[in-house]
CSV table of C-alpha atoms and ligand atoms in Angstrom, one decimal:
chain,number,residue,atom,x,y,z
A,1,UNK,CA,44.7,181.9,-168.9
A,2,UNK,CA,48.1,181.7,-167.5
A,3,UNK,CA,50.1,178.5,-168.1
A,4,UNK,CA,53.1,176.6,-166.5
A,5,UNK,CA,55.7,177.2,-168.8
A,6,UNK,CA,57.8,174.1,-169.6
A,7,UNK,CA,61.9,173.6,-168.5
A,8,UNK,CA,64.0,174.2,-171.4
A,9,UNK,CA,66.3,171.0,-169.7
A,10,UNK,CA,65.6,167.9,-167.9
A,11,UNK,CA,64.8,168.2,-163.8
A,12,UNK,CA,68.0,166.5,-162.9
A,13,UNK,CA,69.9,168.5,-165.8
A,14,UNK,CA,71.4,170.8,-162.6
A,15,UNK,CA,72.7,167.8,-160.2
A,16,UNK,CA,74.4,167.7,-158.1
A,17,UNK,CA,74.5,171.7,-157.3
A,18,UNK,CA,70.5,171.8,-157.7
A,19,UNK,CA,68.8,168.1,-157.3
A,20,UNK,CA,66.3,166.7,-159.0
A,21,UNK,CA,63.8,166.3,-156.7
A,22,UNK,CA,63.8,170.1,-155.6
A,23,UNK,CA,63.4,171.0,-159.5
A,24,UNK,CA,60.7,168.7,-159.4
A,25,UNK,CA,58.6,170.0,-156.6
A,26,UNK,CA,59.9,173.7,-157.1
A,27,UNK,CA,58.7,173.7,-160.9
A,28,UNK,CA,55.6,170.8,-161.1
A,29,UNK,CA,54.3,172.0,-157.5
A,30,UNK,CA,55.1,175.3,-156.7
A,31,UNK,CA,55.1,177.1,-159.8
A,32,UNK,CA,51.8,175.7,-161.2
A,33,UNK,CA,50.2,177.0,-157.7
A,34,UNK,CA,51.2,180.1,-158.5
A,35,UNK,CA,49.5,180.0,-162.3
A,36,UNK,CA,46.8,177.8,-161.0
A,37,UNK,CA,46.1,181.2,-158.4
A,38,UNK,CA,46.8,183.8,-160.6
A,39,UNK,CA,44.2,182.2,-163.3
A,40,UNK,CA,41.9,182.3,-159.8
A,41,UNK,CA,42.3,185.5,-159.1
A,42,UNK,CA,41.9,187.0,-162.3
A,43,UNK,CA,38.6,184.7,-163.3
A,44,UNK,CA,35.9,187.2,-162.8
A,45,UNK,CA,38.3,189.7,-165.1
A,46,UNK,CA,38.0,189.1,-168.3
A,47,UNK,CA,39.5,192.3,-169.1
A,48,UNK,CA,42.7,191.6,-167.2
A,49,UNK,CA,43.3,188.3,-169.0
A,50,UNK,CA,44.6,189.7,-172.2
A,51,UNK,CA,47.3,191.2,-170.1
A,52,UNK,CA,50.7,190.0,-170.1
A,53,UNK,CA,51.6,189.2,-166.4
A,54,UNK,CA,54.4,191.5,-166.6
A,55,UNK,CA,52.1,194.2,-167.4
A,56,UNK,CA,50.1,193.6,-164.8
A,57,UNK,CA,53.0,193.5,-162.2
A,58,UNK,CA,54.4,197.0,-164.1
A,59,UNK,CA,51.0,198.8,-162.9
A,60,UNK,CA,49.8,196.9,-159.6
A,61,UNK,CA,48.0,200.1,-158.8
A,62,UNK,CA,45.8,199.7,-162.5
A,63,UNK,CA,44.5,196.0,-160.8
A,64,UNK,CA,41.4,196.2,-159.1
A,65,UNK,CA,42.3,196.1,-155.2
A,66,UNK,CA,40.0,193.2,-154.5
A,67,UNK,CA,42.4,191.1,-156.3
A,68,UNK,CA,46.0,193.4,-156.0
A,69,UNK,CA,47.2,191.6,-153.1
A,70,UNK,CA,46.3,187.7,-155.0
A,71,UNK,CA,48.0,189.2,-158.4
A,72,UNK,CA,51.4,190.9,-156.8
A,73,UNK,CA,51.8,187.3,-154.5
A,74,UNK,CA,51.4,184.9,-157.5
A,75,UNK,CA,51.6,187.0,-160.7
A,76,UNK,CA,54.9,187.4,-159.2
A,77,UNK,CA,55.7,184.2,-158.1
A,78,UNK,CA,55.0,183.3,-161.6
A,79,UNK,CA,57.0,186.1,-163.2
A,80,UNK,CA,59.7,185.4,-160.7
A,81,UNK,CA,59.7,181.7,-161.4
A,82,UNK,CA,59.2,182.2,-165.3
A,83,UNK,CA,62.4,183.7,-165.3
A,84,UNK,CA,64.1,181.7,-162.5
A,85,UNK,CA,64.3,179.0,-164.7
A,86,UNK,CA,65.7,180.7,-167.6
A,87,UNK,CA,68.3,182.3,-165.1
A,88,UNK,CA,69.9,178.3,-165.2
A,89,UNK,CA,71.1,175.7,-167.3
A,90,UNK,CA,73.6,172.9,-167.3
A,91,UNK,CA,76.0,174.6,-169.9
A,92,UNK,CA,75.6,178.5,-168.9
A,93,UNK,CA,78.5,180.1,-171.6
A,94,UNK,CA,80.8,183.0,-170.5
A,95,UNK,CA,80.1,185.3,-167.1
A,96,UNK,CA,79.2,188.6,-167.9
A,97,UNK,CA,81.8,190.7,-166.3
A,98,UNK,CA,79.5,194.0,-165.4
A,99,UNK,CA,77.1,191.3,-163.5
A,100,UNK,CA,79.6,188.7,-162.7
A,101,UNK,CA,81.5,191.3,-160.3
A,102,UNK,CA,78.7,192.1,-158.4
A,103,UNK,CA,78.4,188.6,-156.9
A,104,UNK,CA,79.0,189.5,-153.4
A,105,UNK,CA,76.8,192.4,-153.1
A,106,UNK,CA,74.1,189.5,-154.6
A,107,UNK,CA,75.8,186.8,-151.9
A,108,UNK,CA,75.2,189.8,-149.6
A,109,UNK,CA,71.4,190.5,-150.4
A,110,UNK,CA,70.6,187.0,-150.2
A,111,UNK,CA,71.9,186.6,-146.8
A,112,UNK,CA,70.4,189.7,-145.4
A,113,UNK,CA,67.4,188.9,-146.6
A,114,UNK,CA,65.2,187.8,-143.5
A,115,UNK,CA,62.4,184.7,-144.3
A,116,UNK,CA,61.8,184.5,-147.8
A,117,UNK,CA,62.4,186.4,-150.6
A,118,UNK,CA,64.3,187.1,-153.6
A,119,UNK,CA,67.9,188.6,-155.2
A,120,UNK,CA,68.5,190.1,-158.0
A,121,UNK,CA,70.5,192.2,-160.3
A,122,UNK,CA,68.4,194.6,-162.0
A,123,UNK,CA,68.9,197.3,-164.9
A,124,UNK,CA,66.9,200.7,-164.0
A,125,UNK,CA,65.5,203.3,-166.1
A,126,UNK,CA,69.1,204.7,-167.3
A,127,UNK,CA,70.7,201.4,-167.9
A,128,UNK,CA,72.3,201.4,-164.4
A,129,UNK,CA,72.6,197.9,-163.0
A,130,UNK,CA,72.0,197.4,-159.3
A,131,UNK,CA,71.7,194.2,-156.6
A,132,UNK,CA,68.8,194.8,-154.4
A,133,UNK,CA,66.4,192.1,-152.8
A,134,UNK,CA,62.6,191.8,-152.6
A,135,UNK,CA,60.5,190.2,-149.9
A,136,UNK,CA,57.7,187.0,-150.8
A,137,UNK,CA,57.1,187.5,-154.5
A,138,UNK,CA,57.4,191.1,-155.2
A,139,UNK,CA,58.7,191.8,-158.2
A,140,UNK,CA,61.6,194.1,-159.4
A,141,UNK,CA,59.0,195.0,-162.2
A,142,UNK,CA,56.4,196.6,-160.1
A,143,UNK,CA,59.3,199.1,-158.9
A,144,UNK,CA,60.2,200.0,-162.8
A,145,UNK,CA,63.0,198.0,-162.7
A,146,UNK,CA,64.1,195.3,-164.8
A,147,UNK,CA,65.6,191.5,-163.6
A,148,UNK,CA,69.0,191.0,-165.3
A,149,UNK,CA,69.4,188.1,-162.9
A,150,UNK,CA,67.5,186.3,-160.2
A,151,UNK,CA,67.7,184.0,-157.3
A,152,UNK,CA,64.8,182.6,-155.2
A,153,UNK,CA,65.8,182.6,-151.5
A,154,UNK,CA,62.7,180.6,-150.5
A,155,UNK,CA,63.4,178.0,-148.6
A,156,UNK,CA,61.4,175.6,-150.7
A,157,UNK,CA,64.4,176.5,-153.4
A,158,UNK,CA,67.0,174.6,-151.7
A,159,UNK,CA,65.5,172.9,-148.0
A,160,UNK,CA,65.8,169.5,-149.3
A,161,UNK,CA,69.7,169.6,-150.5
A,162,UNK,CA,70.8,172.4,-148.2
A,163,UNK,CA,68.5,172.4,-144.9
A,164,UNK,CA,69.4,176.2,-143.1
A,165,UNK,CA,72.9,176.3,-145.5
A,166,UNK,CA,71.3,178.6,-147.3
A,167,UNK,CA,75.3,180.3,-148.5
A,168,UNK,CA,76.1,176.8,-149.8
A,169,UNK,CA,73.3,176.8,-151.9
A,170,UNK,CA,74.3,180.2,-153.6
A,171,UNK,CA,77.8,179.3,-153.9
A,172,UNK,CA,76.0,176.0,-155.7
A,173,UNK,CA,73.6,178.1,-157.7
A,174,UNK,CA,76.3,180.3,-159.0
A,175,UNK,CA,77.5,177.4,-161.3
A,176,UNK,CA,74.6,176.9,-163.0
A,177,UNK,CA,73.8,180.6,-163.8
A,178,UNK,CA,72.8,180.9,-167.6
A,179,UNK,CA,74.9,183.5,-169.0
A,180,UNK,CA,73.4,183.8,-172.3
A,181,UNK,CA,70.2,184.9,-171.1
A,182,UNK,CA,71.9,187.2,-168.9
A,183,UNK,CA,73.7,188.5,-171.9
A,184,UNK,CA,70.2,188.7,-173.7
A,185,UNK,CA,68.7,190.6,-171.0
A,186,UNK,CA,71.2,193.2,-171.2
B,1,MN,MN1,60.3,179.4,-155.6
């Protein structure tokens, strides 16, 4: 079974450009719905289980369609979020300057992005990085491409601090991006 995996900092670690209370909510509430209905769908599959939910996102089409739909909305949300929380810290180390300078087509997908979704830099098949955006919880994964860096653009990321400012909060976000793990995942 799926678990919610623990912050690797405390949830007011990102005041004041992320607040506690979102982190809170975000990780304890929203997150572990997304686990708790993974786990759900994936009950009477005790073949799918063993699978790592990246795996299963890699190969949607390999999931049995009565549960495709349940397993691409919160196997992603939990792959999404898995990572999301890795993508910050409060002491993030050096920019990376190949992802760094593509911070305005990223400002750009997340503002173009109508109702909620995510952005993302991603590495493709031959190493090429590109920003593109997904819609609900799709993941970059089940298109064969791989999250360098990610940022949720659901409201429920930011509502509480930012209301509708939803360009403040990724001018915010931007100062808590972890750098090391983007340099890992490169
Ligand atoms: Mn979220």
């Amino acid at each position: 079974m799926f678990t919610l995996p623990d912050l690797l900092y405390p949830y007011d670690a990102l005041e004041p450009y992320i607040d506690a209370q979102t982190m809170q909510i975000h990780h304890g509430k929203h997150h572990q719905g997304y686990v708790d209905n993974l786990n759900k769908a994936l009950a009477d599959y005790p073949e799918l289980q063993n699978k790592s939910v990246e795996d299963l996102l890699k190969d949607l089409n390999a999931v049995p369609e009565a549960i495709r739909t349940a397993v691409r909305n919160h196997g992603g949300g939990h792959a999404n979020h898995s990572l999301f929380w890795q993508f910050m810290s409060p002491k993030g180390g050096e920019p990376i300057g190949a992802v760094a300078q593509l911070k305005d087509q990223l400002i750009q997908a997340v503002m173009t992005r109508f109702g909620s979704g995510w952005a993302w830099v991603v590495k493709d098949a031959g190493g090429k990085l590109q920003v593109m955006s997904t819609a609900n919880q799709d993941s970059p994964l089940s298109e064969g491409l791989m999250p360098i860096l990610g940022v949720d653009v659901w409201e429920h990321a930011y509502y509480l601090k930012y209301q509708n400012r939803r360009a403040d909060y990724l001018a915010a976000w931007w100062n808590v991006v972890n750098w090391d793990k983007v340099a890992e995942l490169l």
